[in-house]
Coordinates of C-alpha atoms in Angstrom, one line a residue:
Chain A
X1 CA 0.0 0.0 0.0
X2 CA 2.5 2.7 1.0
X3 CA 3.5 2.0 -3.0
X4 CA 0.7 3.1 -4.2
X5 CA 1.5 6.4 -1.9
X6 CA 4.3 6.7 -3.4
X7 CA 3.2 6.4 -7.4
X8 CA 0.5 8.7 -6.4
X9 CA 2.2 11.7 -5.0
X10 CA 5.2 11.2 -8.1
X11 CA 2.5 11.3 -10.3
X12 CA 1.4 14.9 -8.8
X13 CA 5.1 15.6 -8.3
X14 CA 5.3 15.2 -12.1
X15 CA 1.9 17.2 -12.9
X16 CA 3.5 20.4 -11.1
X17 CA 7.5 20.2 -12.6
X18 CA 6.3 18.9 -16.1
X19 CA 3.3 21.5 -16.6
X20 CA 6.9 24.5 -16.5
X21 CA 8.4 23.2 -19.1
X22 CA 8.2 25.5 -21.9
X23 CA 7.0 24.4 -25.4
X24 CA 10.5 25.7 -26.8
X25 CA 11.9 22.4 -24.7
X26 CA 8.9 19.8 -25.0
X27 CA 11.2 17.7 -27.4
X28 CA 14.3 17.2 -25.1
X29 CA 11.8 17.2 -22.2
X30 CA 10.6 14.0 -24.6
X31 CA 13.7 12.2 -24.6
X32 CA 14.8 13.3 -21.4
X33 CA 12.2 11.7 -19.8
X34 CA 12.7 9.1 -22.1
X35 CA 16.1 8.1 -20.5
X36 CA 14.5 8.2 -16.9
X37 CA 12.1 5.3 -17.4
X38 CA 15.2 3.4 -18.8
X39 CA 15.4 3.3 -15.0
X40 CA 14.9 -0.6 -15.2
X41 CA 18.2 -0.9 -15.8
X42 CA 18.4 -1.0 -12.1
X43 CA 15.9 -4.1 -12.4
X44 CA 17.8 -5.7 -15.2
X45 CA 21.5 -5.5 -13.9
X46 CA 20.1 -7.7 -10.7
X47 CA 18.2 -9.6 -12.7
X48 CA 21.1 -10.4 -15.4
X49 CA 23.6 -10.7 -12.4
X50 CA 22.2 -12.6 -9.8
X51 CA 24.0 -15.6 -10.8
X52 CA 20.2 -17.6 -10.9
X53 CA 21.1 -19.1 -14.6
X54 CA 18.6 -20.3 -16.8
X55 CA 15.7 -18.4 -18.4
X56 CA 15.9 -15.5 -16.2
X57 CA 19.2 -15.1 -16.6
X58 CA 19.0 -14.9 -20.2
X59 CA 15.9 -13.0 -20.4
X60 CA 18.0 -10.5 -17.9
X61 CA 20.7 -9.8 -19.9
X62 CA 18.6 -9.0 -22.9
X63 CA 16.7 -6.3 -21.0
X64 CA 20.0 -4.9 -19.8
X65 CA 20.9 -4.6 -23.4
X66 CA 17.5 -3.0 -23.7
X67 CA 17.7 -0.5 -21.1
X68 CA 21.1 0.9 -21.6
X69 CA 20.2 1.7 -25.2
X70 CA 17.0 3.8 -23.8
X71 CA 19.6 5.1 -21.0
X72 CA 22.6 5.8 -22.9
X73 CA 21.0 6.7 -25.7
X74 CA 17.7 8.6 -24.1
X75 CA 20.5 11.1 -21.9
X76 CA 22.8 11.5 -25.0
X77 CA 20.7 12.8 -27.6
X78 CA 19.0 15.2 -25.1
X79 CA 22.6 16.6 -24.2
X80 CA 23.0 16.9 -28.2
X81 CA 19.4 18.9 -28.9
X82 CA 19.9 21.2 -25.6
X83 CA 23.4 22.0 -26.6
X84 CA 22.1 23.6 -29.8
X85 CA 19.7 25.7 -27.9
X86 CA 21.5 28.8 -27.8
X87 CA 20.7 32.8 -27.4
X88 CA 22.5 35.0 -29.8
X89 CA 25.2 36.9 -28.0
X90 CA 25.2 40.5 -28.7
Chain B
X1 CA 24.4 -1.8 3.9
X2 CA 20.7 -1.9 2.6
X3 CA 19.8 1.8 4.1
X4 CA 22.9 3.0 2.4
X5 CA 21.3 1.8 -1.2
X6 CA 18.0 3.1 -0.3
X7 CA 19.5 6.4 0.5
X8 CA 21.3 6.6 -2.9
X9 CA 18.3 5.3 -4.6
X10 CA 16.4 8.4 -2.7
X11 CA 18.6 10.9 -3.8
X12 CA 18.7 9.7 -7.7
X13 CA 15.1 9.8 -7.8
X14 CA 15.8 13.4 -6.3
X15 CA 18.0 13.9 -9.3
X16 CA 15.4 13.2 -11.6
X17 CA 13.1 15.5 -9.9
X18 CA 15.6 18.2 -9.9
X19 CA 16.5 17.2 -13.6
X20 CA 13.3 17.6 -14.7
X21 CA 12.5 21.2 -12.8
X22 CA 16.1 22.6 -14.6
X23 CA 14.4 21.9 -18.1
X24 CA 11.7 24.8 -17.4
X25 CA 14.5 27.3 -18.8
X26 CA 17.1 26.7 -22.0
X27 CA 19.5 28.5 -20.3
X28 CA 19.4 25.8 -17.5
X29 CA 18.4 22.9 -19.1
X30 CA 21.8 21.4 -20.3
X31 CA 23.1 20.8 -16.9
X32 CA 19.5 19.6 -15.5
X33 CA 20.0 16.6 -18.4
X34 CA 23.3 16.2 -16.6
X35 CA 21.7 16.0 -13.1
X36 CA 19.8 13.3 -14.3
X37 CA 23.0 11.1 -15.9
X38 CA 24.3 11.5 -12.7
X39 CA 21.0 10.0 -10.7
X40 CA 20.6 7.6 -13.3
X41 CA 24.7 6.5 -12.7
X42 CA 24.3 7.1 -9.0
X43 CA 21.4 4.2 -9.1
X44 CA 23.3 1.9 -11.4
X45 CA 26.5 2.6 -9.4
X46 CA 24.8 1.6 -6.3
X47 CA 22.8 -1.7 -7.4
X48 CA 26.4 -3.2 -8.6
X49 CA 27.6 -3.3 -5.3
X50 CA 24.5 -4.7 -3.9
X51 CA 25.5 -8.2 -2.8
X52 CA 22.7 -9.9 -4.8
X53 CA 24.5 -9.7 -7.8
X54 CA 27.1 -12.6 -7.9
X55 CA 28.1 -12.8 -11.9
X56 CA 29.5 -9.7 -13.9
X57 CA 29.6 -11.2 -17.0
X58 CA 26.5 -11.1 -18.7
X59 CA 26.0 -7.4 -16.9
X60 CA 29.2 -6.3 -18.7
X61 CA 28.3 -7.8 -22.4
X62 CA 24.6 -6.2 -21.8
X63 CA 25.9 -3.0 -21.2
X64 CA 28.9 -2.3 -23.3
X65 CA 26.1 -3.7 -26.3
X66 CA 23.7 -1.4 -25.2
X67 CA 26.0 1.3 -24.5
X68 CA 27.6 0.9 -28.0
X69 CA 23.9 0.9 -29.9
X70 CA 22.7 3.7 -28.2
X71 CA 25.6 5.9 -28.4
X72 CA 26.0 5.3 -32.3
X73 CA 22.2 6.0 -33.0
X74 CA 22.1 9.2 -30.3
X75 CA 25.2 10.4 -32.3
X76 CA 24.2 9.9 -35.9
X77 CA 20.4 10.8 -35.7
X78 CA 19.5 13.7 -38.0
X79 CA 17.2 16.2 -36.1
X80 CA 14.3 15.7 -38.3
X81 CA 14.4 12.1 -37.6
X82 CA 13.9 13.2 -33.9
X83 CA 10.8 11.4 -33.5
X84 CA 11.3 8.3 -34.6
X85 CA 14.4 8.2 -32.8
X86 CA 12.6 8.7 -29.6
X87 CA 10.0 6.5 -30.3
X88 CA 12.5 3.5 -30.6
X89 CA 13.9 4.5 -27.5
X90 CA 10.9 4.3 -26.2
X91 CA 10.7 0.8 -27.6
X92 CA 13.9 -0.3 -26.1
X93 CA 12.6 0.8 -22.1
X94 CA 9.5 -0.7 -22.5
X95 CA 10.8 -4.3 -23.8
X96 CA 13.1 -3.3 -20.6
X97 CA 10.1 -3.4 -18.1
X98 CA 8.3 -6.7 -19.4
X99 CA 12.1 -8.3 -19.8
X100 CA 13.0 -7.3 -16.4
X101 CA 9.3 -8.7 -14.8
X102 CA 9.0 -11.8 -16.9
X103 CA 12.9 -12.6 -15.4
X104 CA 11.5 -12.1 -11.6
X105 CA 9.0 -14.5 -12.7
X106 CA 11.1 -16.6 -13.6
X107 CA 13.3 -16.5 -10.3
X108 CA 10.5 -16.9 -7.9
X109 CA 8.3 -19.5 -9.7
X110 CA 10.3 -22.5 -9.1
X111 CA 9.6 -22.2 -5.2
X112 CA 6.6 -21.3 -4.8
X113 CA 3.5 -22.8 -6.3
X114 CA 1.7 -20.0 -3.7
X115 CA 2.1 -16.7 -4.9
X116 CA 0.6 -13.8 -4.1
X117 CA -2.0 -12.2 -6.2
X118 CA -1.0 -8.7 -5.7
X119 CA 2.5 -9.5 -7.3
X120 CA 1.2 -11.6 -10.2
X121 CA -1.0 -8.5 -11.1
X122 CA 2.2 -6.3 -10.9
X123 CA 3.7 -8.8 -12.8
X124 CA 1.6 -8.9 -15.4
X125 CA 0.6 -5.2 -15.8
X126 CA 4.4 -4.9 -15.9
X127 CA 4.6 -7.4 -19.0
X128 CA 1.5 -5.7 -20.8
X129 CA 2.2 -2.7 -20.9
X130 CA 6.3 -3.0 -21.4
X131 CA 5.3 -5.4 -24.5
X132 CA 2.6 -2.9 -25.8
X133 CA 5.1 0.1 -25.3
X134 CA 7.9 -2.0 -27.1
X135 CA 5.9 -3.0 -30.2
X136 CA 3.2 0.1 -30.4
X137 CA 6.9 2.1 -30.7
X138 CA 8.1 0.1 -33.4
X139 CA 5.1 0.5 -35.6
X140 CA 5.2 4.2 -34.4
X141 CA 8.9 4.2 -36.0
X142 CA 7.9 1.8 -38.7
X143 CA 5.3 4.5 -40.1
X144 CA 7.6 7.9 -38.9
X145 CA 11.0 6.2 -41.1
X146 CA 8.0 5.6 -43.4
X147 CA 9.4 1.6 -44.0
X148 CA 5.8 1.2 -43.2
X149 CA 3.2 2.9 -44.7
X150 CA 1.7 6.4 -43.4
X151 CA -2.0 6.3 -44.0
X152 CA -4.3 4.4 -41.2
X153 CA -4.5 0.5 -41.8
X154 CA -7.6 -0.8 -40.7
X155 CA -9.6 -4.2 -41.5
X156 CA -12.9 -5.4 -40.8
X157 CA -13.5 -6.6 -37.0
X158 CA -10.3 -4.5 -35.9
X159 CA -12.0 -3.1 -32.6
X160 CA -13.1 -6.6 -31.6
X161 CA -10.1 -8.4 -32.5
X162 CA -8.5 -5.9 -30.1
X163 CA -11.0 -6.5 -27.4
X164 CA -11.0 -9.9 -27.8
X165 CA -7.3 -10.6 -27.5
X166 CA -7.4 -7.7 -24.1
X167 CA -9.6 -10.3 -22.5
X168 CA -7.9 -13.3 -23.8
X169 CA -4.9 -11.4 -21.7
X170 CA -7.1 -11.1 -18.6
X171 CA -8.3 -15.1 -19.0
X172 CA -4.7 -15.9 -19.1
X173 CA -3.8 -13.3 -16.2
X174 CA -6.8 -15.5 -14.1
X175 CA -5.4 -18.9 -15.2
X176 CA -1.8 -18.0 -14.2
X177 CA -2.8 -16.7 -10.8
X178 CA -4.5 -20.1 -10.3
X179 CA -1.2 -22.6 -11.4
X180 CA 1.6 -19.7 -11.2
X181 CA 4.1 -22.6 -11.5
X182 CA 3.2 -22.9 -15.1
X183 CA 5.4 -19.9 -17.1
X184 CA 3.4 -20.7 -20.4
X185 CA 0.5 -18.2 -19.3
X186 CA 3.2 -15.4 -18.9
X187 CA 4.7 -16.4 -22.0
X188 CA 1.5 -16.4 -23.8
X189 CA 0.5 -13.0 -22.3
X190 CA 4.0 -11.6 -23.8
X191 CA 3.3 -12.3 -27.1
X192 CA -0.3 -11.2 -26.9
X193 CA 0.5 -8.0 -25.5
X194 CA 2.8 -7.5 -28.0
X195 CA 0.4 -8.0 -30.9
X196 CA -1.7 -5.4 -29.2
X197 CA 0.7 -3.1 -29.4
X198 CA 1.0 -3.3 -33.2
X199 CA -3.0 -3.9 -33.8
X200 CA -3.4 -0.8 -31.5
X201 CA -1.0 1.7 -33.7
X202 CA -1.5 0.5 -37.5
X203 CA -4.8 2.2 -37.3
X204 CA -3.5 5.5 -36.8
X205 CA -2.4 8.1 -39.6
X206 CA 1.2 9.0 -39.6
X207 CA -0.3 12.6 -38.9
X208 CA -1.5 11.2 -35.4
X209 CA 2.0 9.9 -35.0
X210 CA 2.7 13.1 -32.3
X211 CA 0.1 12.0 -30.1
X212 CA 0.9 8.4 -30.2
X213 CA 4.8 9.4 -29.4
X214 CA 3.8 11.1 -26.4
X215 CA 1.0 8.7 -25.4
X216 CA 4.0 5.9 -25.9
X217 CA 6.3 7.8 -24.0
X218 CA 3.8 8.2 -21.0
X219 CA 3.6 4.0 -20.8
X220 CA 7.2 3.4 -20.9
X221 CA 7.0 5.9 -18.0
X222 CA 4.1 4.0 -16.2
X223 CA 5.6 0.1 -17.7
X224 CA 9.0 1.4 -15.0
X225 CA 6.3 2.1 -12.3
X226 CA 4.8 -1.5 -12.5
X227 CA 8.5 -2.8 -12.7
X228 CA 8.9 -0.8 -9.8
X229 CA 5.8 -2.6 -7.8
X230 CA 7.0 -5.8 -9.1
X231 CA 10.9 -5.2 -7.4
X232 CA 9.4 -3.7 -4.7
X233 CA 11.9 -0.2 -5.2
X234 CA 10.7 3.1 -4.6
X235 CA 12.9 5.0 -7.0
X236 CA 11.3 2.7 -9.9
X237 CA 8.0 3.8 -8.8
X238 CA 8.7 7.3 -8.5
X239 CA 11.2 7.8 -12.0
X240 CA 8.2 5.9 -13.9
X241 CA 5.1 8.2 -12.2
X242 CA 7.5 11.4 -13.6
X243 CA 7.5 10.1 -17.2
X244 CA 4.1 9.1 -17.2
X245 CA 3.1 12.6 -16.3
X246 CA 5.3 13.9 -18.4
X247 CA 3.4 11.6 -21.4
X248 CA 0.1 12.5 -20.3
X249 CA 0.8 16.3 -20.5
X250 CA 2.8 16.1 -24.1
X251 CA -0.3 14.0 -25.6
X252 CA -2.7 16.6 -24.2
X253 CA -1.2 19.5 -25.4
X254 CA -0.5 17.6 -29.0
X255 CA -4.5 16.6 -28.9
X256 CA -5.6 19.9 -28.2
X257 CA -3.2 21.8 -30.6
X258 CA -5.1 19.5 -33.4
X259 CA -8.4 19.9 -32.2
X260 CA -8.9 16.0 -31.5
X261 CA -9.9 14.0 -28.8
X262 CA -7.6 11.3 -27.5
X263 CA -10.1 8.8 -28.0
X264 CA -10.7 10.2 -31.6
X265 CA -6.7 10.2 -32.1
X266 CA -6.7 6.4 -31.0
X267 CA -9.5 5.0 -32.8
X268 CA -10.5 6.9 -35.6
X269 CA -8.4 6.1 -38.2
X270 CA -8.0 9.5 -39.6
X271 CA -6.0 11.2 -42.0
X272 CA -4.0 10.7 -44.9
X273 CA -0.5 11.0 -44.9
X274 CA 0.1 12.1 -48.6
X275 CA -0.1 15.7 -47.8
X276 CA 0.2 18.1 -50.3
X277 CA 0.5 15.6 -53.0
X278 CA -2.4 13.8 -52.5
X279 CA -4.8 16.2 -51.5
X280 CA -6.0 17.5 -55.0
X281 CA -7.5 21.4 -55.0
X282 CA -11.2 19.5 -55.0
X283 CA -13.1 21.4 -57.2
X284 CA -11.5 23.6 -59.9
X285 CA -11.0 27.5 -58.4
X286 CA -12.1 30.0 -59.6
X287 CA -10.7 32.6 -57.7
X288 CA -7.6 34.0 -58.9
X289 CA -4.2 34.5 -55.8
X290 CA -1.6 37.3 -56.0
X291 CA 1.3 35.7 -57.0
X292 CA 4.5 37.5 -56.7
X293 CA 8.3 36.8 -57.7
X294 CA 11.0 36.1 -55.8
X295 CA 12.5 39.7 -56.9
X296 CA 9.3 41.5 -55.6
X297 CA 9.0 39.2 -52.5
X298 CA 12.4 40.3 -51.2
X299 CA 11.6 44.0 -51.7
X300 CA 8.2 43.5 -49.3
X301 CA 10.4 42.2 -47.1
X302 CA 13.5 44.9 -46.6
X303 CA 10.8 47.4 -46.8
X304 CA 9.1 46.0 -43.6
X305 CA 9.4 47.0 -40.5
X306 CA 8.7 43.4 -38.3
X307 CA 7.9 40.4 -39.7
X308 CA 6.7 37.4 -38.0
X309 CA 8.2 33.6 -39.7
X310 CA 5.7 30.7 -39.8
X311 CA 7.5 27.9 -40.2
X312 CA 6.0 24.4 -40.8
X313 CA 6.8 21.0 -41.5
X314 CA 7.3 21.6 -45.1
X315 CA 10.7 24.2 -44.3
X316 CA 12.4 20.8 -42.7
X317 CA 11.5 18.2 -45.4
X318 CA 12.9 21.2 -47.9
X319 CA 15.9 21.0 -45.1
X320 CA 15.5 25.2 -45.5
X321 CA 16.0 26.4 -41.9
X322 CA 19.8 26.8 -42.5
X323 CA 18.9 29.5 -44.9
X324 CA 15.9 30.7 -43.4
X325 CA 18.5 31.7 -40.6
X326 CA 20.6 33.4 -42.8
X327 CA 17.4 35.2 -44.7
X328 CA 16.6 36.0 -41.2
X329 CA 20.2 37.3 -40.1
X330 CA 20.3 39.6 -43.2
X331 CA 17.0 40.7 -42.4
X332 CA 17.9 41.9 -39.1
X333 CA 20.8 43.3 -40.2
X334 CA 19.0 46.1 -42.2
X335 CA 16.9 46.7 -38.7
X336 CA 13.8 44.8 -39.5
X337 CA 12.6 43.0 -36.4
X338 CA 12.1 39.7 -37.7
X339 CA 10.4 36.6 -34.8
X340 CA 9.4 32.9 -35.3
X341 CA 5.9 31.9 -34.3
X342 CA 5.8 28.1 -33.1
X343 CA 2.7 26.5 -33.5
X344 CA 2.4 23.8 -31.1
X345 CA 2.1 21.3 -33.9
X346 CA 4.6 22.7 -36.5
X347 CA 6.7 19.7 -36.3
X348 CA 6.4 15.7 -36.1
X349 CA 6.6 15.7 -32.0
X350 CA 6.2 17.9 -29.6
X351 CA 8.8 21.2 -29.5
X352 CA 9.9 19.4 -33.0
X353 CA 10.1 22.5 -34.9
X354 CA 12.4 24.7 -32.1
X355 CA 15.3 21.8 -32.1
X356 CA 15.4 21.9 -35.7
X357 CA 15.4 25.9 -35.9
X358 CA 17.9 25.6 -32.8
X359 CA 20.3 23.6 -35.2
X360 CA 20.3 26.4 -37.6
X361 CA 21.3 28.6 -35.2
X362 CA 18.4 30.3 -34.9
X363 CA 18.3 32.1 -31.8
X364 CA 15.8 30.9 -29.1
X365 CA 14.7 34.2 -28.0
X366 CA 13.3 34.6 -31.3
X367 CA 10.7 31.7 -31.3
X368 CA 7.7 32.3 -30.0
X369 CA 5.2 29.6 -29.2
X370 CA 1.7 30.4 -30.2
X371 CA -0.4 32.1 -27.0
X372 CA 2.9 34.3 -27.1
X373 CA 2.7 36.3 -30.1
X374 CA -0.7 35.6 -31.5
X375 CA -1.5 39.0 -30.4
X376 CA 1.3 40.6 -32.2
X377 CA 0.1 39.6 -35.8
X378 CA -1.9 42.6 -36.1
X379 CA 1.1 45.0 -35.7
X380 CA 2.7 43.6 -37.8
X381 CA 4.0 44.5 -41.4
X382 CA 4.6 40.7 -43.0
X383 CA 3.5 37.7 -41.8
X384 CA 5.7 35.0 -44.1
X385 CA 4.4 31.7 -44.1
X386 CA 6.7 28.7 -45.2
X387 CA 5.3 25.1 -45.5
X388 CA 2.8 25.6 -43.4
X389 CA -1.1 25.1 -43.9
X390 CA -3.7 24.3 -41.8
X391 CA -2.2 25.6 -38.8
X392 CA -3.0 29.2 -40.4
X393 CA -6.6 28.2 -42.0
X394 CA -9.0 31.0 -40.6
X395 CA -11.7 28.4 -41.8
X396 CA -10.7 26.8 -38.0
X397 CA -12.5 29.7 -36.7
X398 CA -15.0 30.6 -39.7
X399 CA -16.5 27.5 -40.8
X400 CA -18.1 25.2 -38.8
X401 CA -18.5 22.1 -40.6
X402 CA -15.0 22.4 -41.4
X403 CA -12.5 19.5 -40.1
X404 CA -10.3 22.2 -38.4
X405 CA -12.9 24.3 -36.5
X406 CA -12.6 24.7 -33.3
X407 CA -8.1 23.9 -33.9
X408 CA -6.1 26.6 -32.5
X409 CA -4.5 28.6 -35.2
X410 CA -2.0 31.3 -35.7
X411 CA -3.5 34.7 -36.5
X412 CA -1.9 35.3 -40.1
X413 CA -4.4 36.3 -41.3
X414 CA -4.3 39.2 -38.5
X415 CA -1.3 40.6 -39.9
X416 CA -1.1 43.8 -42.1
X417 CA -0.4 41.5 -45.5
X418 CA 1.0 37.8 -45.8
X419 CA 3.5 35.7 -47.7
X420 CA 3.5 32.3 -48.3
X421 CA 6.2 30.0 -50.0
X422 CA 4.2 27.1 -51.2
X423 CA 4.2 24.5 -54.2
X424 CA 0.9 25.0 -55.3
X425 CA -2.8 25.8 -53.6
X426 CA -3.2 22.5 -52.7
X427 CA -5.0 21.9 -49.3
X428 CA -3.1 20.6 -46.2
X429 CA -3.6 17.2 -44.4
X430 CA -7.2 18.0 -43.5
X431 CA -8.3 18.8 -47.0
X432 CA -9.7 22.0 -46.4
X433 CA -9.1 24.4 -48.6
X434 CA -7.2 27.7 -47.5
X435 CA -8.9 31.1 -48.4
X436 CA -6.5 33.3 -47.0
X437 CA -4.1 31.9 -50.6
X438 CA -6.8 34.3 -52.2
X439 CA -7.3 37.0 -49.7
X440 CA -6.5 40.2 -51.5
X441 CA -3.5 41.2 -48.8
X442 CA -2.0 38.1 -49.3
X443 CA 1.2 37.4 -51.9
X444 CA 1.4 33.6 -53.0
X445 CA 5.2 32.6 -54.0
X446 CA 5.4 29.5 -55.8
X447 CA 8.1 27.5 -55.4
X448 CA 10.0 25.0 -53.3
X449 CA 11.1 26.4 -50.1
X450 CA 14.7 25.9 -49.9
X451 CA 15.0 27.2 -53.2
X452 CA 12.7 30.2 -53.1
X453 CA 14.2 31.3 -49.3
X454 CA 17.8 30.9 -51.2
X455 CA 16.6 33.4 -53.7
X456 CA 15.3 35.6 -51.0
X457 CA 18.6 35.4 -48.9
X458 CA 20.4 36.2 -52.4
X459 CA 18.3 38.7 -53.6
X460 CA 18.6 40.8 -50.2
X461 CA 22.1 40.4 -50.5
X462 CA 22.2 41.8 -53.4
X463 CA 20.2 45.0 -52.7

């Protein structure tokens, strides 16, 4: 149950932070976010690692390799777009 | 040692949160994308020393593989491929979530023919909606690379078919909950879900395909959560409640910038995906547009005093913005006070059309999204309108049995006289034709865009 607490209130942690980002930045804020729910990862590595063998195992590793592209990729091509975003010096 | 973890798992959830808050301004939002790589390599940092994980071999091959893939695409990705780039991202975290819940499954159900039925529903909400996520993104890149066809796909008995194989999924959900030893029901769950995914995206029109991104990105967000309940970890739970919101608010914003319903987007099988080319003029016009050289155009344009740019999808298929930026720089130069207006749908995701106007160069203080300047069109001098369409239409507030009425639009027509490049008078994706093209304030240059805003940039060189 306290879970559920917790999904709830992200969710309306999410709601408030979310709603300020501008239009200008909705695509990197895409992608961005993107790269956080390659989170699993966290899931994956223990589940890929935990020395169990068998199905799991393999199924594991396959959703490491899964996650880190999200991750790895996700973070990196934000970095790329929000690099670009630049104000004319004068 | 297991407070330690939960503390670091605390504060890169934090991270995220902060992350997340840093993106409200452009000037900040570089190093709130780094906040984040650090939460995410806090929490990976901190779950390789956690004493569950015996072998580091299958770990290492995983992520120097995935590391190596996702570098490579994030590095060579043109900008206007954005979308479909995000929406195999996408892909790859929800296949993630259903990987990593089936695997639980699969360490737990040897001991225990009891199981509880709180976890076998996280388990398989986990698997459902990671599966749908990982295929629904495929067709969603599939129809955005255009390997797959654009317009809708639909065939008879598609919303039963769809229903059917939903309750098939919970039949299967109530069998496994009764014999949880047996993995078939899992199994058999994962491959249904996954056809879901696909049945649930071919029906929608590769103009939809905005919507569906952001709706996509909002279940890889909410796949982590269930993940999360599955593993029992906070920081799952809370990383994948931020992206779903995140989703939720991107497909709102798209669905209302297009004057559709969600459940209209999703099921309705709309639009072509043709464009300009396939929407003919419908009946032959009568009325006659101002049409004005390139020469001409570029004398309106010194002679102006502001003048707002439109820019729509078109200007990045023509790959124009580099010039446009230069058209615009020269512009400026001779002291006219030259803007962008964004409309919330100008591109093929959300924000599209500011990254690619960002790789040009273009300033950001000079775009404008839509509530910002609509109010500004009336003061000013030109209003020039490249690849753009129904996003200017006045028929969206005019006509009422008009597919675009009620659609937010920007006020071009507002401004003291209009340009547009276009190829023709062809109608845009909702086939309704545009009667500002024949309003007598409004100049009509023909052309394709990158070569007609060449001209312009050349011609105000010259003068």
């Amino acid at each position: 149950m306290n879970e559920i607490y917790v999904f709830v209130l992200a969710i309306f942690v999410g709601f408030e932070v979310i709603s300020k980002v501008p239009p200008l930045l909705h695509t990197p804020l895409m992608s961005g976010s993107n790269a956080i729910s390659g989170i699993t990862l966290v899931g994956a590595l223990i589940s890929s690692g935990a020395g169990h063998g068998g199905l799991g195992a393999v199924i594991g590793t396959l959703a490491v390799v899964c996650a880190t592209i999200n991750v790895v990729g996700g973070f990196l091509v934000t970095d790329r777009m929000l690099e670009m975003f630049k104000k004319k010096e004068k | 040692m297991q407070t330690l973890v939960n503390i670091a798992y605390l504060l890169a959830a934090v991270l995220f949160i902060l992350g997340l808050k840093k993106l409200s301004s452009p000037k900040t939002a570089r190093a709130g994308n780094l906040l984040a790589m650090i939460g995410m390599f806090l929490a990976v940092v901190v779950t390789l020393l956690d004493r569950q994980i015996v072998d580091f071999t299958y770990i290492l091959i995983g992520v120097v593989v995935g590391s190596a893939i996702g570098t490579v695409s994030a590095m060579k990705v043109q900008m206007t491929a954005m979308p479909q780039m995000v929406a195999l991202f996408n892909g790859f975290g929800g296949a993630a979530s259903a990987l990593v819940a089936f695997s639980e499954y699969e360490f737990s159900r040897p001991t225990s023919n009891q199981m509880e039925f709180s976890v076998i529903l996280n388990i398989i909400l986990s698997v459902l909606i990671g599966m749908v996520t990982f295929t629904g993104s495929f067709i969603a890149f599939a129809k955005l690379q255009r390997i797959m066809r654009g317009p809708p796909m639909v065939f008879a008995m598609q919303k039963p078919a769809n229903a059917l194989i939903f309750l098939a999924v919970i039949g299967l959900g109530t069998a496994m909950a009764w014999d949880p030893a047996n993995n078939d029901f899992l199994l058999a769950i994962l491959l249904l879900a996954g056809v879901l995914g696909v049945l649930a995206v071919i029906p929608i029109g590769g103009a939809d395909m905005p919507v569906v991104i952001s709706l996509l990105n909002s279940y890889s967000g909410l796949a982590a959560s269930a993940t999360g309940f599955v593993l029992h970890n906070n920081m799952l739970i809370i990383s994948g409640a931020l992206v779903g919101a995140s989703g939720i608010i991107l497909s709102r914003i798209m669905c209302k910038a297009m004057n559709r319903s969600l459940a209209n987007v999703l099921f309705a099988a709309v639009g072509t995906d043709g464009g300009e080319t396939a929407a003919t003029g419908g009946a032959a016009e009568t009325r006659r547009a101002t049409e004005y050289t390139v020469e001409d155009a570029a004398m309106v344009l010194e002679n102006a005093q502001s003048v707002i740019i439109v820019p729509g999808y078109g200007l990045a298929v023509a790959q124009a913005q580099h010039v446009l930026h230069e058209m615009e720089a020269l512009l400026m130069k001779r002291g006219v006070n030259v803007r962008y207006a964004i409309h919330p749908v100008a591109g093929r995701m959300p924000g599209h059309m500011n990254v690619l106007l960002a790789e040009a160069n273009v300033s950001y203080d000079l775009l404008f999204e839509m509530d910002a300047i609509n109010d500004d069109f009336q003061n000013t001098d030109v209003a020039l309108v490249i690849g753009a369409n129904d996003v200017i239409n006045p028929a969206a507030r005019l006509k009422k049995e008009s597919p675009l009425y009620g659609m937010p639009i920007l006020n071009v027509d507002k401004a003291k006289s209009v340009m547009i490049v276009k190829r023709s008078l062809a109608a845009g994706f909702a086939g309704e034709d545009n009667d500002l093209f024949f309003d007598p304030k409004t100049m009509m240059v023909f052309g394709d865009a990158k070569k007609i805003v060449m001209e312009l940039a050349h011609a105000l060189k010259a003068a």
